[in-house]
PDB file of C-alpha atoms in Angstrom:
ATOM      1  CA  MET M   1     133.913  36.869 147.301  1.00  0.00           C
ATOM      2  CA  GLU M   2     132.503  37.906 143.817  1.00  0.00           C
ATOM      3  CA  ALA M   3     130.162  34.762 143.618  1.00  0.00           C
ATOM      4  CA  ARG M   4     128.858  35.050 147.377  1.00  0.00           C
ATOM      5  CA  ARG M   5     127.953  38.278 146.476  1.00  0.00           C
ATOM      6  CA  GLU M   6     125.990  37.062 143.563  1.00  0.00           C
ATOM      7  CA  VAL M   7     124.428  34.188 145.775  1.00  0.00           C
ATOM      8  CA  LEU M   8     122.982  36.902 148.045  1.00  0.00           C
ATOM      9  CA  ARG M   9     121.979  39.013 145.135  1.00  0.00           C
ATOM     10  CA  ASN M  10     120.151  35.706 143.627  1.00  0.00           C
ATOM     11  CA  ASN M  11     118.365  34.717 147.411  1.00  0.00           C
ATOM     12  CA  ALA M  12     117.101  38.338 147.699  1.00  0.00           C
ATOM     13  CA  ALA M  13     115.494  38.091 144.134  1.00  0.00           C
ATOM     14  CA  ILE M  14     114.022  34.748 145.076  1.00  0.00           C
ATOM     15  CA  ALA M  15     112.341  36.495 148.274  1.00  0.00           C
ATOM     16  CA  PHE M  16     111.530  39.675 146.603  1.00  0.00           C
ATOM     17  CA  ASP M  17     107.774  38.898 145.101  1.00  0.00           C
ATOM     18  CA  PRO M  18     105.920  41.642 144.196  1.00  0.00           C
ATOM     19  CA  GLU M  19     102.993  40.609 142.189  1.00  0.00           C
ATOM     20  CA  ALA M  20     101.174  40.345 145.117  1.00  0.00           C
ATOM     21  CA  PHE M  21     101.470  44.094 146.263  1.00  0.00           C
ATOM     22  CA  PHE M  22     100.397  44.968 142.890  1.00  0.00           C
ATOM     23  CA  THR M  23      97.063  43.118 143.033  1.00  0.00           C
ATOM     24  CA  LYS M  24      96.187  45.781 145.525  1.00  0.00           C
ATOM     25  CA  ILE M  25      96.434  48.629 143.164  1.00  0.00           C
ATOM     26  CA  GLU M  26      93.094  49.366 142.049  1.00  0.00           C
ATOM     27  CA  ASP M  27      94.250  52.074 139.141  1.00  0.00           C
ATOM     28  CA  GLY M  28      96.951  53.044 137.568  1.00  0.00           C
ATOM     29  CA  LYS M  29      98.496  49.801 136.921  1.00  0.00           C
ATOM     30  CA  THR M  30      98.639  48.398 133.121  1.00  0.00           C
ATOM     31  CA  THR M  31     100.410  45.189 131.464  1.00  0.00           C
ATOM     32  CA  ARG M  32     101.706  44.881 127.913  1.00  0.00           C
ATOM     33  CA  GLU M  33     103.132  42.517 125.953  1.00  0.00           C
ATOM     34  CA  TYR M  34     106.528  43.691 123.783  1.00  0.00           C
ATOM     35  CA  ARG M  35     107.865  42.061 120.965  1.00  0.00           C
ATOM     36  CA  ASN M  36     111.478  41.568 120.535  1.00  0.00           C
ATOM     37  CA  LYS M  37     113.496  45.117 120.009  1.00  0.00           C
ATOM     38  CA  GLN M  38     109.705  46.695 120.886  1.00  0.00           C
ATOM     39  CA  VAL M  39     110.968  49.995 122.805  1.00  0.00           C
ATOM     40  CA  VAL M  40     109.086  50.642 126.362  1.00  0.00           C
ATOM     41  CA  PHE M  41     110.362  53.883 126.584  1.00  0.00           C
ATOM     42  CA  SER M  42     112.830  56.293 125.045  1.00  0.00           C
ATOM     43  CA  GLN M  43     115.745  58.454 126.269  1.00  0.00           C
ATOM     44  CA  GLY M  44     113.993  62.209 126.852  1.00  0.00           C
ATOM     45  CA  ASP M  45     110.583  60.751 127.392  1.00  0.00           C
ATOM     46  CA  ALA M  46     108.565  61.953 130.243  1.00  0.00           C
ATOM     47  CA  ALA M  47     109.408  60.009 133.384  1.00  0.00           C
ATOM     48  CA  ASP M  48     106.173  59.098 134.638  1.00  0.00           C
ATOM     49  CA  ALA M  49     106.080  55.559 135.813  1.00  0.00           C
ATOM     50  CA  VAL M  50     107.932  52.332 137.056  1.00  0.00           C
ATOM     51  CA  PHE M  51     107.702  49.645 135.111  1.00  0.00           C
ATOM     52  CA  TYR M  52     108.200  45.798 136.695  1.00  0.00           C
ATOM     53  CA  ILE M  53     109.428  42.831 133.908  1.00  0.00           C
ATOM     54  CA  GLN M  54     106.811  39.746 134.376  1.00  0.00           C
ATOM     55  CA  SER M  55     108.422  37.608 132.136  1.00  0.00           C
ATOM     56  CA  GLY M  56     111.601  38.078 129.186  1.00  0.00           C
ATOM     57  CA  LYS M  57     114.607  40.307 129.121  1.00  0.00           C
ATOM     58  CA  VAL M  58     114.671  44.326 128.827  1.00  0.00           C
ATOM     59  CA  LYS M  59     117.870  45.984 127.426  1.00  0.00           C
ATOM     60  CA  LEU M  60     118.811  49.840 129.032  1.00  0.00           C
ATOM     61  CA  THR M  61     120.813  51.620 126.688  1.00  0.00           C
ATOM     62  CA  VAL M  62     122.047  55.391 126.554  1.00  0.00           C
ATOM     63  CA  VAL M  63     123.102  57.520 123.507  1.00  0.00           C
ATOM     64  CA  SER M  64     125.805  60.430 124.059  1.00  0.00           C
ATOM     65  CA  THR M  65     125.020  63.482 121.844  1.00  0.00           C
ATOM     66  CA  ARG M  66     127.497  62.606 119.433  1.00  0.00           C
ATOM     67  CA  GLY M  67     125.037  59.451 118.798  1.00  0.00           C
ATOM     68  CA  LYS M  68     127.141  56.960 120.352  1.00  0.00           C
ATOM     69  CA  GLU M  69     125.374  54.085 121.972  1.00  0.00           C
ATOM     70  CA  ALA M  70     126.372  51.783 125.328  1.00  0.00           C
ATOM     71  CA  VAL M  71     124.119  49.457 126.685  1.00  0.00           C
ATOM     72  CA  ILE M  72     123.777  50.031 130.557  1.00  0.00           C
ATOM     73  CA  GLY M  73     121.846  46.808 131.663  1.00  0.00           C
ATOM     74  CA  VAL M  74     120.279  43.955 130.453  1.00  0.00           C
ATOM     75  CA  LEU M  75     117.387  43.260 133.620  1.00  0.00           C
ATOM     76  CA  GLU M  76     115.485  39.964 133.822  1.00  0.00           C
ATOM     77  CA  ARG M  77     112.259  38.922 134.915  1.00  0.00           C
ATOM     78  CA  GLY M  78     111.597  40.185 139.059  1.00  0.00           C
ATOM     79  CA  SER M  79     113.328  43.298 137.860  1.00  0.00           C
ATOM     80  CA  PHE M  80     112.267  46.861 138.158  1.00  0.00           C
ATOM     81  CA  PHE M  81     113.027  49.605 135.985  1.00  0.00           C
ATOM     82  CA  GLY M  82     111.985  53.817 135.063  1.00  0.00           C
ATOM     83  CA  GLU M  83     112.334  53.918 139.427  1.00  0.00           C
ATOM     84  CA  GLY M  84     114.482  57.493 138.926  1.00  0.00           C
ATOM     85  CA  CYS M  85     111.360  59.015 138.528  1.00  0.00           C
ATOM     86  CA  LEU M  86     110.388  58.351 142.252  1.00  0.00           C
ATOM     87  CA  ALA M  87     113.414  60.655 143.166  1.00  0.00           C
ATOM     88  CA  GLY M  88     112.253  63.504 140.871  1.00  0.00           C
ATOM     89  CA  GLN M  89     113.788  62.330 137.585  1.00  0.00           C
ATOM     90  CA  PRO M  90     111.261  64.476 135.063  1.00  0.00           C
ATOM     91  CA  LEU M  91     112.992  62.639 131.799  1.00  0.00           C
ATOM     92  CA  ARG M  92     114.018  59.087 131.176  1.00  0.00           C
ATOM     93  CA  MET M  93     117.648  58.592 130.975  1.00  0.00           C
ATOM     94  CA  SER M  94     117.934  55.513 129.017  1.00  0.00           C
ATOM     95  CA  THR M  95     116.132  53.940 126.694  1.00  0.00           C
ATOM     96  CA  ALA M  96     114.462  50.561 127.637  1.00  0.00           C
ATOM     97  CA  SER M  97     113.605  47.780 124.762  1.00  0.00           C
ATOM     98  CA  ALA M  98     112.596  44.200 125.172  1.00  0.00           C
ATOM     99  CA  ILE M  99     115.245  42.126 123.511  1.00  0.00           C
ATOM    100  CA  GLN M 100     112.896  38.811 123.554  1.00  0.00           C
ATOM    101  CA  THR M 101     108.994  38.461 123.623  1.00  0.00           C
ATOM    102  CA  SER M 102     107.976  40.091 127.058  1.00  0.00           C
ATOM    103  CA  SER M 103     105.102  40.502 129.335  1.00  0.00           C
ATOM    104  CA  ILE M 104     105.756  44.267 131.379  1.00  0.00           C
ATOM    105  CA  MET M 105     104.008  46.000 134.027  1.00  0.00           C
ATOM    106  CA  ARG M 106     103.695  49.563 133.959  1.00  0.00           C
ATOM    107  CA  VAL M 107     102.906  51.130 137.368  1.00  0.00           C
ATOM    108  CA  GLY M 108     102.145  54.821 137.246  1.00  0.00           C
ATOM    109  CA  LYS M 109     104.401  56.883 139.306  1.00  0.00           C
ATOM    110  CA  ASN M 110     101.482  58.284 141.572  1.00  0.00           C
ATOM    111  CA  SER M 111     100.058  54.445 142.355  1.00  0.00           C
ATOM    112  CA  MET M 112     103.604  53.286 143.323  1.00  0.00           C
ATOM    113  CA  VAL M 113     104.234  56.474 145.575  1.00  0.00           C
ATOM    114  CA  ARG M 114     101.215  55.478 147.609  1.00  0.00           C
ATOM    115  CA  LEU M 115     101.677  51.808 147.552  1.00  0.00           C
ATOM    116  CA  LEU M 116     105.288  52.379 148.785  1.00  0.00           C
ATOM    117  CA  HIS M 117     103.595  54.205 151.391  1.00  0.00           C
ATOM    118  CA  ARG M 118     100.946  51.815 152.741  1.00  0.00           C
ATOM    119  CA  GLU M 119     102.427  48.735 152.384  1.00  0.00           C
ATOM    120  CA  SER M 120     105.797  48.919 154.914  1.00  0.00           C
ATOM    121  CA  GLU M 121     106.777  45.045 154.069  1.00  0.00           C
ATOM    122  CA  PHE M 122     106.826  46.370 150.281  1.00  0.00           C
ATOM    123  CA  ALA M 123     108.610  49.068 150.530  1.00  0.00           C
ATOM    124  CA  GLU M 124     111.659  47.245 152.430  1.00  0.00           C
ATOM    125  CA  LEU M 125     111.887  44.749 149.973  1.00  0.00           C
ATOM    126  CA  PHE M 126     111.600  47.351 146.839  1.00  0.00           C
ATOM    127  CA  THR M 127     114.563  49.439 148.440  1.00  0.00           C
ATOM    128  CA  ALA M 128     116.760  45.840 149.154  1.00  0.00           C
ATOM    129  CA  TYR M 129     116.121  45.926 145.651  1.00  0.00           C
ATOM    130  CA  LEU M 130     117.465  48.977 144.948  1.00  0.00           C
ATOM    131  CA  LEU M 131     120.514  48.887 147.375  1.00  0.00           C
ATOM    132  CA  SER M 132     121.531  45.525 145.671  1.00  0.00           C
ATOM    133  CA  ARG M 133     120.955  47.137 141.575  1.00  0.00           C
ATOM    134  CA  ASN M 134     123.578  50.351 143.468  1.00  0.00           C
ATOM    135  CA  VAL M 135     126.165  47.563 144.540  1.00  0.00           C
ATOM    136  CA  ARG M 136     125.753  46.242 140.971  1.00  0.00           C
ATOM    137  CA  ILE M 137     126.327  49.497 139.772  1.00  0.00           C
ATOM    138  CA  GLU M 138     129.489  50.221 141.631  1.00  0.00           C
ATOM    139  CA  GLU M 139     130.805  46.764 140.777  1.00  0.00           C
ATOM    140  CA  ASP M 140     130.379  47.636 137.022  1.00  0.00           C
ATOM    141  CA  LEU M 141     132.176  50.805 137.610  1.00  0.00           C
ATOM    142  CA  VAL M 142     135.155  49.166 138.812  1.00  0.00           C
ATOM    143  CA  ASP M 143     135.304  46.673 136.486  1.00  0.00           C
ATOM    144  CA  GLN M 144     135.107  48.970 133.988  1.00  0.00           C
ATOM    145  CA  LEU M 145     137.837  51.089 135.478  1.00  0.00           C
ATOM    146  CA  PHE M 146     140.085  48.220 136.407  1.00  0.00           C
ATOM    147  CA  ASN M 147     139.545  45.380 134.261  1.00  0.00           C
ATOM    148  CA  SER M 148     140.720  44.511 130.780  1.00  0.00           C
ATOM    149  CA  SER M 149     138.029  43.846 128.052  1.00  0.00           C
ATOM    150  CA  GLU M 150     138.660  39.857 128.120  1.00  0.00           C
ATOM    151  CA  LYS M 151     137.607  39.838 131.745  1.00  0.00           C
ATOM    152  CA  ARG M 152     134.693  42.732 131.920  1.00  0.00           C
ATOM    153  CA  LEU M 153     133.343  40.346 128.768  1.00  0.00           C
ATOM    154  CA  ALA M 154     134.079  36.739 130.522  1.00  0.00           C
ATOM    155  CA  ARG M 155     132.420  38.857 133.894  1.00  0.00           C
ATOM    156  CA  ILE M 156     129.035  40.061 132.239  1.00  0.00           C
ATOM    157  CA  LEU M 157     128.710  36.444 130.641  1.00  0.00           C
ATOM    158  CA  LEU M 158     128.462  34.509 134.068  1.00  0.00           C
ATOM    159  CA  LEU M 159     126.315  36.960 135.584  1.00  0.00           C
ATOM    160  CA  LEU M 160     124.173  36.769 132.488  1.00  0.00           C
ATOM    161  CA  ALA M 161     124.493  32.872 133.031  1.00  0.00           C
ATOM    162  CA  HIS M 162     123.249  33.371 136.916  1.00  0.00           C
ATOM    163  CA  PHE M 163     127.028  32.205 138.162  1.00  0.00           C
ATOM    164  CA  GLY M 164     126.523  31.313 141.888  1.00  0.00           C
ATOM    165  CA  LYS M 165     122.863  30.337 141.192  1.00  0.00           C
ATOM    166  CA  GLU M 166     123.327  27.282 139.965  1.00  0.00           C
ATOM    167  CA  SER M 167     126.325  24.793 139.693  1.00  0.00           C
ATOM    168  CA  LYS M 168     125.485  23.668 136.294  1.00  0.00           C
ATOM    169  CA  PRO M 169     125.988  26.196 132.978  1.00  0.00           C
ATOM    170  CA  GLU M 170     122.833  28.001 131.760  1.00  0.00           C
ATOM    171  CA  SER M 171     121.540  29.554 128.450  1.00  0.00           C
ATOM    172  CA  VAL M 172     122.320  33.161 128.364  1.00  0.00           C
ATOM    173  CA  ILE M 173     119.950  34.588 125.976  1.00  0.00           C
ATOM    174  CA  PRO M 174     119.185  32.932 122.374  1.00  0.00           C
ATOM    175  CA  ASN M 175     119.413  36.358 120.406  1.00  0.00           C
ATOM    176  CA  MET M 176     122.349  38.195 122.262  1.00  0.00           C
ATOM    177  CA  SER M 177     124.429  39.743 119.644  1.00  0.00           C
ATOM    178  CA  GLN M 178     127.878  40.144 119.747  1.00  0.00           C
ATOM    179  CA  ASP M 179     127.537  44.198 118.804  1.00  0.00           C
ATOM    180  CA  THR M 180     125.329  43.928 122.538  1.00  0.00           C
ATOM    181  CA  LEU M 181     127.677  42.459 124.383  1.00  0.00           C
ATOM    182  CA  ALA M 182     130.512  44.776 122.895  1.00  0.00           C
ATOM    183  CA  ALA M 183     128.476  47.570 123.917  1.00  0.00           C
ATOM    184  CA  MET M 184     128.015  45.848 127.710  1.00  0.00           C
ATOM    185  CA  VAL M 185     131.703  46.044 127.726  1.00  0.00           C
ATOM    186  CA  GLY M 186     132.860  48.432 125.678  1.00  0.00           C
ATOM    187  CA  THR M 187     135.112  47.653 123.392  1.00  0.00           C
ATOM    188  CA  THR M 188     134.506  46.790 119.599  1.00  0.00           C
ATOM    189  CA  ARG M 189     132.596  43.755 118.086  1.00  0.00           C
ATOM    190  CA  SER M 190     136.157  42.438 116.578  1.00  0.00           C
ATOM    191  CA  ARG M 191     137.601  42.056 120.023  1.00  0.00           C
ATOM    192  CA  VAL M 192     134.457  40.364 121.598  1.00  0.00           C
ATOM    193  CA  SER M 193     134.621  37.889 118.719  1.00  0.00           C
ATOM    194  CA  TYR M 194     137.714  37.232 119.340  1.00  0.00           C
ATOM    195  CA  PHE M 195     137.926  36.514 122.810  1.00  0.00           C
ATOM    196  CA  MET M 196     134.169  34.530 122.169  1.00  0.00           C
ATOM    197  CA  ASN M 197     136.076  32.109 120.106  1.00  0.00           C
ATOM    198  CA  ARG M 198     139.242  31.629 122.437  1.00  0.00           C
ATOM    199  CA  PHE M 199     136.499  31.052 125.143  1.00  0.00           C
ATOM    200  CA  ARG M 200     135.080  28.260 123.140  1.00  0.00           C
ATOM    201  CA  LYS M 201     137.909  26.640 122.192  1.00  0.00           C
ATOM    202  CA  LEU M 202     139.195  26.658 126.014  1.00  0.00           C
ATOM    203  CA  GLY M 203     135.540  24.901 126.336  1.00  0.00           C
ATOM    204  CA  PHE M 204     134.557  27.680 128.571  1.00  0.00           C
ATOM    205  CA  ILE M 205     130.961  28.184 126.307  1.00  0.00           C
ATOM    206  CA  HIS M 206     129.623  26.347 123.925  1.00  0.00           C
ATOM    207  CA  TYR M 207     126.939  26.840 121.692  1.00  0.00           C
ATOM    208  CA  ASN M 208     123.721  24.535 122.136  1.00  0.00           C
ATOM    209  CA  GLY M 209     120.328  26.362 121.596  1.00  0.00           C
ATOM    210  CA  GLY M 210     121.689  29.012 122.830  1.00  0.00           C
ATOM    211  CA  LEU M 211     124.815  30.299 124.463  1.00  0.00           C
ATOM    212  CA  GLN M 212     125.853  28.296 127.289  1.00  0.00           C
ATOM    213  CA  VAL M 213     128.175  29.520 129.964  1.00  0.00           C
ATOM    214  CA  HIS M 214     130.361  27.055 132.153  1.00  0.00           C
ATOM    215  CA  SER M 215     131.449  27.788 135.763  1.00  0.00           C
ATOM    216  CA  ALA M 216     135.665  27.562 134.900  1.00  0.00           C
ATOM    217  CA  LEU M 217     135.126  31.022 132.703  1.00  0.00           C
ATOM    218  CA  LEU M 218     135.620  32.504 136.322  1.00  0.00           C
ATOM    219  CA  THR M 219     139.451  31.196 136.104  1.00  0.00           C
ATOM    220  CA  VAL M 220     139.091  34.765 133.613  1.00  0.00           C
ATOM    221  CA  VAL M 221     138.124  37.127 135.606  1.00  0.00           C
ATOM    222  CA  LEU M 222     140.285  35.765 138.822  1.00  0.00           C
ATOM    223  CA  ARG M 223     143.534  35.657 136.483  1.00  0.00           C
ATOM    224  CA  ASP M 224     145.995  38.307 137.780  1.00  0.00           C
TER     225      ASP M 224
END
């Protein structure tokens, strides 16, 4: 069931190509290149624009009042972020930073609202994208509540490797640190290191110009 949902999400992503609609925006739109680890916006900044990843990857993090940081998502090419401003969010609830060289388009809130009102096809696709993101968030919450850290790590690796989109193993992120994985899983770096070594010995993952994930890792997720 999980694999089927992931296939559906990937198919929706393929159909969702908003860049043609963005060409219709005459003002309020800019594109910028970001270096690895460069911040796009910070938690607490004014929420006044929506962003679209043309290439690269972006990490979303949240810091508690006690200074504890958690990774709440890693977004890829074709993803939107910062859309909370469209729902009246005055300040950013998270920090967005590039985790590799990335090209990111910024669309001002007013320009985005006009585009959504004017282009019904774009509005429909954008809504479908947001609904898909909500489903993913709900699944992540269930994963955190009911699954062990080993299963959560396996699921995250499979998602990062686009499991369900291709039958062959894919590179995840060459510079994805174990600290970042630990923050996504909600456990310690030492536990992530232990499980990664275990997965490697079992042949579920290997390193070859980046982390390679094999579909056999799904057995960890499905195991009772």
